Short mmCIF file of C-alpha atoms and ligand atoms in Angstrom, two decimals:
data_model
loop_
_atom_site.label_atom_id
_atom_site.label_comp_id
_atom_site.label_asym_id
_atom_site.label_seq_id
_atom_site.Cartn_x
_atom_site.Cartn_y
_atom_site.Cartn_z
CA MET A 129 132.16 91.07 10.93
CA THR A 130 128.84 89.32 9.71
CA ALA A 131 129.46 85.68 8.78
CA ARG A 132 131.47 82.88 10.55
CA LEU A 133 134.99 81.83 9.02
CA ASP A 134 135.61 78.64 8.14
CA GLU A 135 137.46 76.66 10.02
CA LYS A 136 140.58 77.13 9.05
CA LEU A 137 140.07 79.94 7.73
CA GLU A 138 139.97 81.58 11.36
CA PRO A 139 142.79 81.16 12.29
CA ILE A 140 144.29 82.77 9.43
CA PHE A 141 142.31 86.30 10.18
CA GLN A 142 143.14 85.59 13.97
CA ASP A 143 146.49 86.03 13.67
CA VAL A 144 145.63 89.04 10.76
CA LEU A 145 144.51 91.06 13.72
CA ARG A 146 146.84 90.22 15.71
CA ARG A 147 149.90 90.81 14.11
CA ASN A 148 148.35 94.47 13.13
CA PRO A 149 147.10 96.44 15.12
CA GLY A 150 143.85 98.61 14.78
CA GLU A 151 143.80 97.99 10.92
CA VAL A 152 140.12 98.21 10.83
CA GLU A 153 139.97 98.19 6.64
CA PHE A 154 142.24 96.53 5.91
CA HIS A 155 141.55 93.36 8.53
CA GLN A 156 137.63 93.84 6.65
CA ALA A 157 138.84 93.22 3.50
CA VAL A 158 140.16 90.96 4.61
CA HIS A 159 137.70 89.25 5.93
CA GLU A 160 135.56 89.93 2.90
CA VAL A 161 138.48 87.06 1.14
CA LEU A 162 138.59 84.65 3.75
CA GLU A 163 134.60 84.44 4.09
CA THR A 164 134.33 83.36 0.41
CA LEU A 165 136.96 81.25 0.16
CA GLY A 166 136.65 78.05 2.32
CA PRO A 167 135.37 76.07 -0.98
CA VAL A 168 138.58 76.18 -2.69
CA LEU A 169 140.34 74.78 -0.17
CA VAL A 170 138.64 71.99 -0.25
CA LYS A 171 139.26 72.05 -4.12
CA HIS A 172 142.87 72.51 -3.58
CA PRO A 173 144.12 71.57 -0.96
CA GLU A 174 148.01 71.86 -1.90
CA PHE A 175 147.38 75.95 -1.32
CA ALA A 176 146.47 75.38 2.50
CA GLU A 177 149.21 72.85 2.75
CA ARG A 178 151.58 75.68 1.97
CA LYS A 179 150.03 78.27 2.80
CA ILE A 180 149.69 80.20 0.52
CA ILE A 181 146.43 82.62 2.07
CA GLN A 182 149.33 83.47 5.48
CA ARG A 183 151.86 84.16 2.31
CA ILE A 184 149.07 87.10 0.56
CA CYS A 185 148.54 88.17 3.45
CA GLU A 186 151.45 89.30 4.18
CA PRO A 187 152.78 92.41 1.73
CA GLU A 188 155.79 91.83 0.54
CA ARG A 189 157.43 94.69 1.17
CA GLN A 190 155.50 98.48 3.11
CA ILE A 191 158.00 101.68 2.13
CA ILE A 192 157.08 104.51 4.69
CA PHE A 193 158.09 108.17 4.91
CA ARG A 194 158.48 111.77 5.15
CA VAL A 195 157.08 114.44 2.54
CA PRO A 196 158.23 117.94 3.32
CA TRP A 197 157.30 120.91 1.87
CA GLN A 198 157.03 124.73 2.12
CA ASP A 199 152.88 125.81 1.21
CA ASP A 200 153.21 129.52 -0.96
CA ASN A 201 153.68 131.46 2.33
CA GLY A 202 156.65 129.58 3.10
CA GLU A 203 155.54 127.42 5.49
CA ILE A 204 156.26 124.33 6.75
CA HIS A 205 154.64 121.28 5.89
CA ILE A 206 155.56 116.93 6.72
CA ASN A 207 153.69 114.59 5.53
CA ARG A 208 153.25 110.88 5.37
CA ALA A 209 153.90 108.88 2.81
CA PHE A 210 153.31 105.34 1.42
CA ARG A 211 153.57 102.48 -0.75
CA VAL A 212 152.49 98.95 -0.20
CA GLU A 213 153.99 96.79 -2.52
CA PHE A 214 151.83 93.65 -1.12
CA ASN A 215 152.06 90.46 -4.25
CA SER A 216 153.83 90.24 -7.71
CA ALA A 217 153.49 86.87 -8.87
CA LEU A 218 152.03 88.52 -12.13
CA GLY A 219 153.84 91.30 -12.96
CA PRO A 220 154.92 94.25 -11.82
CA TYR A 221 152.90 95.88 -8.89
CA LYS A 222 150.56 97.98 -10.01
CA GLY A 223 147.96 99.91 -7.96
CA GLY A 224 147.46 104.01 -8.00
CA MET A 225 148.37 106.72 -4.75
CA ARG A 226 145.49 107.73 -2.42
CA PHE A 227 145.95 111.50 -1.03
CA HIS A 228 143.41 112.35 2.04
CA PRO A 229 143.90 113.53 4.93
CA SER A 230 142.27 109.98 6.22
CA VAL A 231 145.08 108.39 4.87
CA TYR A 232 147.02 105.76 7.40
CA LEU A 233 149.03 102.82 7.10
CA GLY A 234 145.74 100.68 7.06
CA ILE A 235 143.97 102.27 4.25
CA ILE A 236 146.69 101.11 2.14
CA LYS A 237 146.83 97.57 3.13
CA PHE A 238 142.95 97.34 2.59
CA LEU A 239 143.47 99.08 -1.18
CA GLY A 240 146.82 97.14 -1.94
CA PHE A 241 144.91 93.68 -1.24
CA GLU A 242 141.79 94.48 -3.43
CA GLN A 243 144.05 95.48 -5.19
CA ILE A 244 145.78 92.40 -6.04
CA PHE A 245 142.30 90.50 -7.00
CA LYS A 246 140.83 92.65 -9.50
CA ASN A 247 144.37 93.60 -10.87
CA ALA A 248 144.56 89.51 -11.47
CA LEU A 249 140.81 89.56 -12.72
CA THR A 250 141.78 91.48 -15.32
CA GLY A 251 143.47 88.60 -16.67
CA LEU A 252 146.83 91.09 -17.80
CA PRO A 253 150.36 90.28 -16.07
CA ILE A 254 150.27 93.53 -13.51
CA GLY A 255 150.77 92.32 -9.36
CA GLY A 256 149.28 94.02 -6.94
CA GLY A 257 150.32 97.39 -4.69
CA LYS A 258 148.75 100.47 -3.23
CA GLY A 259 150.61 104.01 -1.54
CA GLY A 260 149.48 107.61 -0.57
CA SER A 261 149.39 110.25 1.80
CA ASP A 262 147.89 111.52 4.54
CA PHE A 263 148.13 115.37 2.57
CA ASP A 264 144.94 116.42 1.17
CA PRO A 265 145.09 119.07 -1.76
CA LYS A 266 142.19 120.68 -1.33
CA GLY A 267 142.05 124.12 -1.68
CA ARG A 268 145.88 124.37 -2.63
CA SER A 269 147.93 125.87 -5.00
CA ASP A 270 148.99 124.90 -7.80
CA ALA A 271 152.77 125.98 -7.16
CA GLU A 272 151.31 124.09 -3.51
CA ILE A 273 150.68 120.32 -5.20
CA MET A 274 153.88 120.54 -7.47
CA ARG A 275 156.59 120.40 -4.38
CA PHE A 276 153.96 118.46 -2.66
CA CYS A 277 154.71 115.92 -5.60
CA GLN A 278 158.39 116.53 -6.29
CA SER A 279 158.75 115.87 -3.30
CA LEU A 280 157.22 113.13 -2.79
CA MET A 281 158.55 111.72 -5.69
CA THR A 282 162.04 112.50 -4.54
CA GLU A 283 162.15 109.43 -1.83
CA LEU A 284 159.64 107.11 -4.73
CA TYR A 285 161.82 107.38 -6.82
CA ARG A 286 163.68 104.32 -5.72
CA HIS A 287 161.35 101.66 -5.22
CA ILE A 288 158.76 102.63 -9.25
CA GLY A 289 159.83 101.79 -11.99
CA GLU A 290 158.39 99.69 -15.36
CA TYR A 291 159.31 96.84 -14.08
CA THR A 292 159.05 96.69 -10.65
CA ASP A 293 156.30 98.63 -9.16
CA VAL A 294 154.01 101.31 -11.55
CA PRO A 295 151.88 103.72 -10.41
CA ALA A 296 148.70 106.08 -11.03
CA GLY A 297 145.84 107.41 -9.78
CA ASP A 298 143.14 107.57 -7.10
CA ILE A 299 141.28 109.64 -4.92
CA GLY A 300 143.29 113.27 -4.72
CA VAL A 301 145.58 112.39 -7.73
CA GLY A 302 144.50 112.89 -11.61
CA GLY A 303 146.47 113.98 -14.84
CA ARG A 304 147.38 116.56 -12.74
CA GLU A 305 150.00 114.73 -9.77
CA ILE A 306 150.40 112.66 -12.02
CA GLY A 307 152.79 115.29 -14.67
CA TYR A 308 154.86 116.94 -11.94
CA LEU A 309 155.34 113.20 -10.30
CA PHE A 310 156.18 111.82 -13.78
CA GLY A 311 158.23 115.04 -14.64
CA GLN A 312 159.86 114.68 -10.86
CA TYR A 313 160.54 110.62 -11.67
CA LYS A 314 162.54 111.68 -15.08
CA ARG A 315 164.10 114.23 -14.08
CA ILE A 316 166.19 112.03 -10.82
CA THR A 317 167.09 109.18 -12.78
CA ASN A 318 167.74 110.69 -16.18
CA ARG A 319 165.57 108.37 -17.92
CA TYR A 320 162.71 109.30 -20.09
CA GLU A 321 161.06 105.73 -19.11
CA SER A 322 157.79 106.78 -20.88
CA GLY A 323 155.47 102.57 -18.20
CA VAL A 324 156.69 103.98 -14.58
CA LEU A 325 153.19 105.80 -14.40
CA THR A 326 150.00 105.73 -15.44
CA GLY A 327 147.04 108.25 -15.46
CA LYS A 328 149.64 110.66 -18.17
CA GLY A 329 148.59 112.89 -19.77
CA LEU A 330 148.01 112.65 -23.97
CA SER A 331 151.65 114.55 -24.95
CA TYR A 332 153.43 112.25 -22.61
CA GLY A 333 152.44 108.99 -22.81
CA GLY A 334 149.08 108.36 -22.04
CA SER A 335 146.38 106.26 -22.26
CA ARG A 336 143.72 107.54 -24.55
CA ALA A 337 140.02 106.35 -22.45
CA ARG A 338 142.14 106.31 -19.37
CA THR A 339 141.15 108.92 -17.65
CA GLU A 340 137.37 107.73 -18.41
CA ALA A 341 138.23 103.92 -17.84
CA THR A 342 137.27 102.92 -14.34
CA GLY A 343 133.65 104.65 -14.56
CA TYR A 344 133.15 102.89 -17.91
CA GLY A 345 134.15 100.35 -17.55
CA THR A 346 131.64 99.56 -13.70
CA VAL A 347 128.11 101.31 -15.66
CA PHE A 348 130.03 98.14 -18.33
CA PHE A 349 129.67 95.95 -15.75
CA THR A 350 126.31 96.57 -14.56
CA GLN A 351 125.51 95.77 -18.39
CA GLU A 352 126.93 92.60 -18.35
CA MET A 353 124.89 92.01 -14.96
CA LEU A 354 121.60 93.30 -15.59
CA LYS A 355 122.13 91.66 -18.92
CA ALA A 356 122.30 88.02 -17.05
CA ARG A 357 118.96 88.70 -15.61
CA GLY A 358 117.74 89.31 -19.35
CA ASP A 359 117.65 93.41 -18.40
CA SER A 360 120.07 96.43 -20.10
CA LEU A 361 120.40 100.01 -19.26
CA GLU A 362 117.76 101.26 -21.07
CA GLY A 363 115.38 103.55 -20.09
CA LYS A 364 116.50 102.86 -16.26
CA THR A 365 116.86 106.07 -13.03
CA VAL A 366 120.61 105.44 -11.49
CA VAL A 367 122.56 107.26 -8.54
CA VAL A 368 125.57 107.80 -8.67
CA SER A 369 127.50 107.78 -5.44
CA GLY A 370 131.31 110.72 -5.66
CA SER A 371 131.16 113.81 -8.27
CA GLY A 372 135.21 112.61 -9.28
CA ASN A 373 137.00 110.78 -11.43
CA VAL A 374 134.71 107.65 -11.20
CA ALA A 375 132.38 108.78 -10.77
CA ILE A 376 132.45 111.08 -13.82
CA TYR A 377 132.23 108.73 -16.97
CA ALA A 378 130.53 106.19 -15.12
CA ILE A 379 127.29 109.00 -15.35
CA GLU A 380 129.23 109.99 -18.94
CA LYS A 381 128.55 105.93 -19.75
CA ALA A 382 124.89 105.59 -17.71
CA HIS A 383 123.75 108.74 -20.28
CA GLU A 384 125.17 107.08 -23.11
CA LEU A 385 123.49 103.61 -22.31
CA GLY A 386 120.06 105.22 -22.14
CA ALA A 387 119.77 105.00 -18.96
CA LYS A 388 119.09 108.74 -16.73
CA VAL A 389 121.37 109.86 -13.57
CA ILE A 390 119.97 111.46 -11.70
CA ALA A 391 121.69 112.61 -8.31
CA CYS A 392 125.60 112.86 -7.41
CA SER A 393 127.43 114.01 -4.76
CA ASP A 394 131.02 115.07 -3.40
CA SER A 395 131.64 114.20 0.32
CA SER A 396 130.17 118.30 0.90
CA GLY A 397 126.12 116.71 0.29
CA ILE A 398 124.60 115.54 -2.71
CA ILE A 399 122.44 116.69 -5.88
CA VAL A 400 119.35 115.67 -7.36
CA HIS A 401 118.41 116.76 -10.13
CA GLU A 402 115.09 114.77 -10.94
CA SER A 403 115.22 115.80 -14.58
CA GLY A 404 118.70 114.26 -15.43
CA ILE A 405 122.13 115.36 -14.14
CA ASP A 406 123.75 118.15 -16.78
CA LEU A 407 127.23 116.37 -16.15
CA ASP A 408 129.21 119.14 -17.89
CA THR A 409 128.62 120.99 -14.82
CA VAL A 410 130.04 118.64 -13.47
CA LYS A 411 133.36 118.81 -16.03
CA ARG A 412 133.61 122.28 -15.46
CA ILE A 413 132.50 122.69 -11.44
CA LYS A 414 134.93 119.28 -10.22
CA GLU A 415 137.89 119.76 -13.10
CA VAL A 416 138.44 122.82 -14.52
CA GLU A 417 136.60 125.07 -11.38
CA ARG A 418 138.03 122.69 -8.18
CA ARG A 419 135.17 123.76 -6.71
CA ARG A 420 132.56 122.51 -4.42
CA ILE A 421 128.70 120.27 -6.00
CA SER A 422 126.70 122.59 -4.37
CA ALA A 423 127.83 125.06 -6.72
CA TYR A 424 125.61 122.87 -9.43
CA THR A 425 122.44 124.79 -8.55
CA GLU A 426 123.93 129.05 -9.85
CA PHE A 427 123.97 126.74 -13.24
CA HIS A 428 120.46 125.04 -12.77
CA LYS A 429 117.64 126.05 -10.74
CA ASP A 430 114.96 123.19 -10.88
CA ALA A 431 118.14 121.34 -8.66
CA LYS A 432 118.41 120.51 -4.95
CA TYR A 433 121.29 120.37 -3.38
CA VAL A 434 121.38 118.96 0.75
CA GLU A 435 123.83 120.00 2.65
CA ALA A 436 124.81 115.94 4.19
CA GLY A 437 121.72 114.62 2.47
CA ASN A 438 122.18 111.20 1.72
CA ILE A 439 122.40 109.63 -1.78
CA TRP A 440 121.03 106.85 -0.30
CA SER A 441 117.63 107.53 0.03
CA VAL A 442 116.90 108.81 -2.87
CA PRO A 443 115.20 105.69 -5.25
CA CYS A 444 116.02 104.21 -8.14
CA ASP A 445 116.28 101.04 -9.98
CA VAL A 446 120.38 100.51 -10.16
CA ALA A 447 123.14 102.44 -7.53
CA LEU A 448 126.99 103.21 -8.42
CA PRO A 449 128.93 103.68 -5.32
CA CYS A 450 131.64 105.52 -6.57
CA ALA A 451 132.91 107.64 -3.62
CA THR A 452 134.63 105.84 -1.32
CA GLN A 453 135.38 102.74 1.15
CA ASN A 454 131.83 102.11 3.80
CA GLU A 455 130.19 104.97 1.86
CA LEU A 456 127.22 103.48 2.01
CA ASN A 457 125.93 101.23 5.94
CA GLY A 458 123.20 98.43 6.75
CA THR A 459 120.87 100.85 6.49
CA ASP A 460 121.33 102.55 3.01
CA ALA A 461 121.57 98.67 1.56
CA ALA A 462 118.45 98.17 2.94
CA THR A 463 115.96 101.45 1.15
CA LEU A 464 117.63 100.54 -1.93
CA VAL A 465 115.77 97.48 -1.44
CA LYS A 466 112.80 99.24 -0.52
CA ASN A 467 112.98 101.63 -2.82
CA GLY A 468 113.53 98.75 -5.61
CA CYS A 469 116.66 99.05 -6.14
CA ILE A 470 117.69 96.45 -8.97
CA ALA A 471 121.94 96.23 -9.76
CA VAL A 472 124.37 97.90 -7.64
CA ALA A 473 127.71 98.14 -9.63
CA GLU A 474 130.86 99.14 -7.21
CA GLY A 475 133.26 101.75 -8.63
CA ALA A 476 134.62 102.76 -5.37
CA ASN A 477 137.07 100.45 -3.24
CA MET A 478 134.91 98.67 -0.80
CA PRO A 479 131.59 101.44 -0.26
CA THR A 480 129.12 98.79 0.36
CA THR A 481 130.04 97.92 4.57
CA PRO A 482 129.84 93.60 4.84
CA GLU A 483 126.25 94.75 6.56
CA GLY A 484 125.67 95.61 2.67
CA ILE A 485 127.13 93.63 1.52
CA GLN A 486 124.64 90.40 3.34
CA ILE A 487 121.80 92.84 2.28
CA PHE A 488 122.48 92.97 -1.15
CA GLN A 489 122.31 89.30 -1.54
CA SER A 490 119.61 88.47 0.84
CA ALA A 491 117.69 90.90 -1.51
CA GLY A 492 119.32 89.07 -4.59
CA LEU A 493 119.58 91.74 -6.12
CA ALA A 494 122.49 91.65 -8.90
CA TYR A 495 125.32 92.88 -7.11
CA GLY A 496 129.04 93.90 -8.75
CA PRO A 497 131.38 94.28 -5.88
CA GLY A 498 134.76 96.66 -6.61
CA LYS A 499 137.42 94.15 -7.47
CA ALA A 500 135.45 92.86 -9.97
CA ALA A 501 132.97 96.04 -11.49
CA ASN A 502 135.52 99.13 -10.99
CA ALA A 503 139.03 96.36 -12.69
CA GLY A 504 138.45 98.99 -16.00
CA GLY A 505 140.58 101.60 -14.00
CA VAL A 506 144.08 99.23 -13.43
CA SER A 507 143.07 97.33 -16.71
CA THR A 508 143.07 99.93 -19.42
CA SER A 509 146.80 100.85 -16.96
CA ALA A 510 148.33 98.15 -18.13
CA LEU A 511 147.03 99.41 -21.78
CA GLU A 512 148.61 102.04 -21.64
CA MET A 513 152.32 100.23 -20.45
CA GLN A 514 151.87 98.31 -23.68
CA GLN A 515 151.28 100.75 -25.98
CA ASN A 516 154.43 102.74 -23.01
CA ALA A 517 156.33 99.09 -23.91
CA SER A 518 155.69 98.76 -28.07
CA ARG A 519 156.46 103.40 -28.44
CA ASP A 520 152.86 103.05 -29.43
CA SER A 521 149.46 105.31 -29.45
CA TRP A 522 146.08 103.81 -29.27
CA SER A 523 142.69 105.55 -30.93
CA PHE A 524 139.90 105.83 -28.30
CA ASP A 525 137.96 104.10 -30.25
CA PHE A 526 140.73 100.85 -30.72
CA THR A 527 140.87 100.89 -27.03
CA GLN A 528 137.77 101.38 -25.61
CA LYS A 529 136.69 98.35 -27.35
CA ARG A 530 139.85 96.14 -25.24
CA LEU A 531 138.75 97.85 -22.19
CA GLU A 532 134.75 96.48 -22.77
CA GLU A 533 136.09 93.15 -24.24
CA ILE A 534 137.95 93.09 -21.14
CA MET A 535 134.60 93.95 -18.67
CA ILE A 536 132.96 91.10 -20.84
CA ASN A 537 135.28 88.91 -19.91
CA ILE A 538 135.41 89.95 -15.79
CA HIS A 539 131.65 89.73 -15.80
CA ARG A 540 131.96 86.15 -17.64
CA ASP A 541 134.38 84.76 -15.02
CA CYS A 542 133.11 85.82 -11.76
CA PHE A 543 130.16 84.45 -12.89
CA GLU A 544 130.70 80.72 -14.64
CA THR A 545 133.28 81.02 -11.16
CA ALA A 546 129.46 81.63 -9.38
CA GLU A 547 127.72 78.75 -11.31
CA GLU A 548 130.57 75.95 -10.56
CA PHE A 549 130.93 76.73 -6.79
CA GLY A 550 127.22 76.07 -6.12
CA ALA A 551 126.39 80.43 -5.62
CA PRO A 552 124.83 81.36 -9.03
CA GLY A 553 124.55 84.78 -9.44
CA ASN A 554 127.23 85.48 -5.93
CA TYR A 555 130.02 88.59 -7.72
CA VAL A 556 131.86 88.52 -4.75
CA LEU A 557 131.99 85.23 -4.67
CA GLY A 558 132.44 84.51 -8.46
CA ALA A 559 135.27 87.64 -8.05
CA ASN A 560 137.32 86.22 -5.19
CA ILE A 561 137.97 82.93 -5.92
CA THR A 562 139.21 83.46 -9.84
CA GLY A 563 141.03 86.17 -8.80
CA PHE A 564 143.16 84.37 -6.00
CA ILE A 565 143.23 81.05 -7.71
CA LYS A 566 144.80 82.47 -10.88
CA VAL A 567 147.51 84.51 -7.81
CA ALA A 568 148.43 81.19 -5.85
CA ARG A 569 148.75 79.00 -8.85
CA ALA A 570 151.54 81.73 -10.37
CA MET A 571 152.97 81.79 -6.70
CA ASP A 572 153.15 77.99 -6.20
CA ALA A 573 154.28 77.99 -9.49
CA MET A 574 157.32 79.76 -7.65
CA GLY A 575 158.46 77.87 -5.48
CA LEU A 576 158.40 79.11 -1.74
CA ILE A 577 158.20 83.31 -1.99
P1 LIG B 1343 138.25 111.65 -6.83
O1 LIG B 1343 139.14 111.92 -5.84
O2 LIG B 1343 138.43 111.54 -8.40
O3 LIG B 1343 136.70 111.49 -6.46
C1 LIG B 1343 136.50 111.08 -5.50
C2 LIG B 1343 134.78 111.01 -5.35
O4 LIG B 1343 134.42 111.03 -3.77
C3 LIG B 1343 134.86 113.11 -5.49
O5 LIG B 1343 134.02 113.69 -5.61
C4 LIG B 1343 134.76 112.73 -3.54
O6 LIG B 1343 134.74 114.54 -2.84
C5 LIG B 1343 134.79 112.15 -2.52
N1 LIG B 1343 134.92 111.53 -1.56
C6 LIG B 1343 136.26 111.17 -1.48
N2 LIG B 1343 137.01 110.67 0.26
C7 LIG B 1343 135.44 110.77 0.53
C8 LIG B 1343 134.44 111.38 1.57
N3 LIG B 1343 135.55 110.44 2.79
N4 LIG B 1343 133.40 111.03 2.30
C9 LIG B 1343 132.52 111.15 1.12
N5 LIG B 1343 133.12 111.79 0.16
C10 LIG B 1343 134.06 111.87 -0.24
O7 LIG B 1343 139.13 110.09 -6.97
P2 LIG B 1343 137.76 109.09 -7.92
O8 LIG B 1343 137.07 109.41 -7.98
O9 LIG B 1343 139.80 108.84 -8.69
O10 LIG B 1343 138.05 108.16 -7.04
C11 LIG B 1343 136.89 107.15 -6.51
C12 LIG B 1343 136.78 106.28 -5.62
O11 LIG B 1343 136.46 104.58 -6.62
C13 LIG B 1343 137.91 105.26 -4.63
O12 LIG B 1343 136.71 104.19 -3.81
C14 LIG B 1343 138.43 105.24 -5.52
O13 LIG B 1343 140.05 103.44 -4.74
C15 LIG B 1343 138.34 104.38 -6.44
N6 LIG B 1343 139.09 103.53 -7.77
C16 LIG B 1343 139.39 105.43 -8.75
C17 LIG B 1343 140.37 104.20 -9.93
C18 LIG B 1343 140.70 105.84 -10.90
O14 LIG B 1343 140.87 105.13 -11.80
N7 LIG B 1343 140.53 106.97 -9.82
C19 LIG B 1343 139.94 102.84 -9.50
C20 LIG B 1343 139.57 102.29 -9.35
C21 LIG B 1343 138.55 102.09 -8.49
P3 LIG B 1343 135.54 115.19 -1.84
O15 LIG B 1343 136.41 116.30 -3.30
O16 LIG B 1343 134.11 115.51 -1.07
O17 LIG B 1343 135.90 114.75 -1.41
O1 LIG B 1344 141.71 101.16 -7.28
C1 LIG B 1344 142.49 101.37 -8.16
O2 LIG B 1344 142.29 100.42 -9.43
C2 LIG B 1344 143.11 102.78 -9.48
N1 LIG B 1344 143.01 103.28 -8.12
C3 LIG B 1344 143.28 102.16 -9.99
C4 LIG B 1344 145.25 101.26 -9.88
C5 LIG B 1344 146.47 101.94 -11.27
O3 LIG B 1344 146.93 101.61 -11.41
O4 LIG B 1344 145.25 102.25 -12.75
#
């Protein structure tokens, strides 16, 4: 942890450390928010008096359960799954499910904590939650994925609902998994409750533009940050980490807006293609064939694959981390700055370490933190809930337009809040304070909850 906390906030953080031992990602996420809340307590002493921050740091409910399942050879596996229902002041708990072997309670709590403020920033009526499992989907057949999802939902169904908690996708959970989860929910409950999950397929209540929303939203946010500096994405060189859902659609929108994406990656290595990443190839490899990104060079002989390469060493104007937490450290940030990078927007959740953030901020480049820059995904999930509630289905263009407006508004709110609190251009402070005040006001109005 880099920056020191305000004297009112340090004891709150110490308490979080004591009550949540070993959950380092959760500590990091809480610290990053607390670092910026000092001036809010000066302006709103009632929030300190009524211990709003202490309450926000404690999830409303944490569910941990066993998920037994059988692989295609009949072997039995036991996984652990989580749903952390963090805060419902603004609406039903809302947030994705992550399937990745690194998942443990500390990861789900960091993601759930971030989600509270992100969801508040969207201006839509959604609380914050997150879930997932230490299940590793890599190399598993469709039948194995289905059995795992059905087993998980056989417990999860009792905790969720359109007015209670609405899960969606995250790492390792996309359209296929949401389909299996929804099918099992419908079967167990005997209800066609479309609004219980988002990220659904278009044939059974999904929203157009939800698949694209997070990546597109991150690029809309980047465009707004550049506009605020009298610049644009036109003609810029971009590097995008990851090659999953968020990365793919960030690349697509960056290309549409006239930028050139020259590198992407997966957890094995990086692809550098100076003439521009061919997205059809990435989609084929990742969305259809479910292979490693190294396969890209089979289709493009002029592209280079570097096993375990560092994507942040590729010179660029704009960097979009779209893979995972803490994927960009202080050394990487210094390299990006040295190479002339002017903007960084986070498609992933908490991809930049505290040291990295500090380097970006002191270099004065445009830095958009995940809870603002990747809020397009959950925003469009909320639009999916709206369509489900009104039994309607909107066009792609209409939904995308709404997404763009939401991202423009989030940028404006963060920008103006940063100015109001005397930190112009500091989107971290702007996002944290804007999100916090919305949640704090709602909690305060509801009494001691
Ligand atoms: P996907 O599973 O579709 O893709 C994840 C990508 O990141 C893959 O390329 C994966 O590589 C890479 N990756 C994952 N974990 C690691 C790791 N430990 N080290 C290196 N690379 C890794 O997930 P999404 O695209 O949905 O999610 C990416 C990020 O965006 C996450 O931080 C997620 O929380 C965030 N996010 C997602 C939203 C959504 O709507 N999906 C909304 C907002 C944020 P490999 O295949 O090799 O594992
Ligand atoms: O981190 C996130 O915002 C997501 N994974 C999307 C959550 C959602 O409910 O759409």
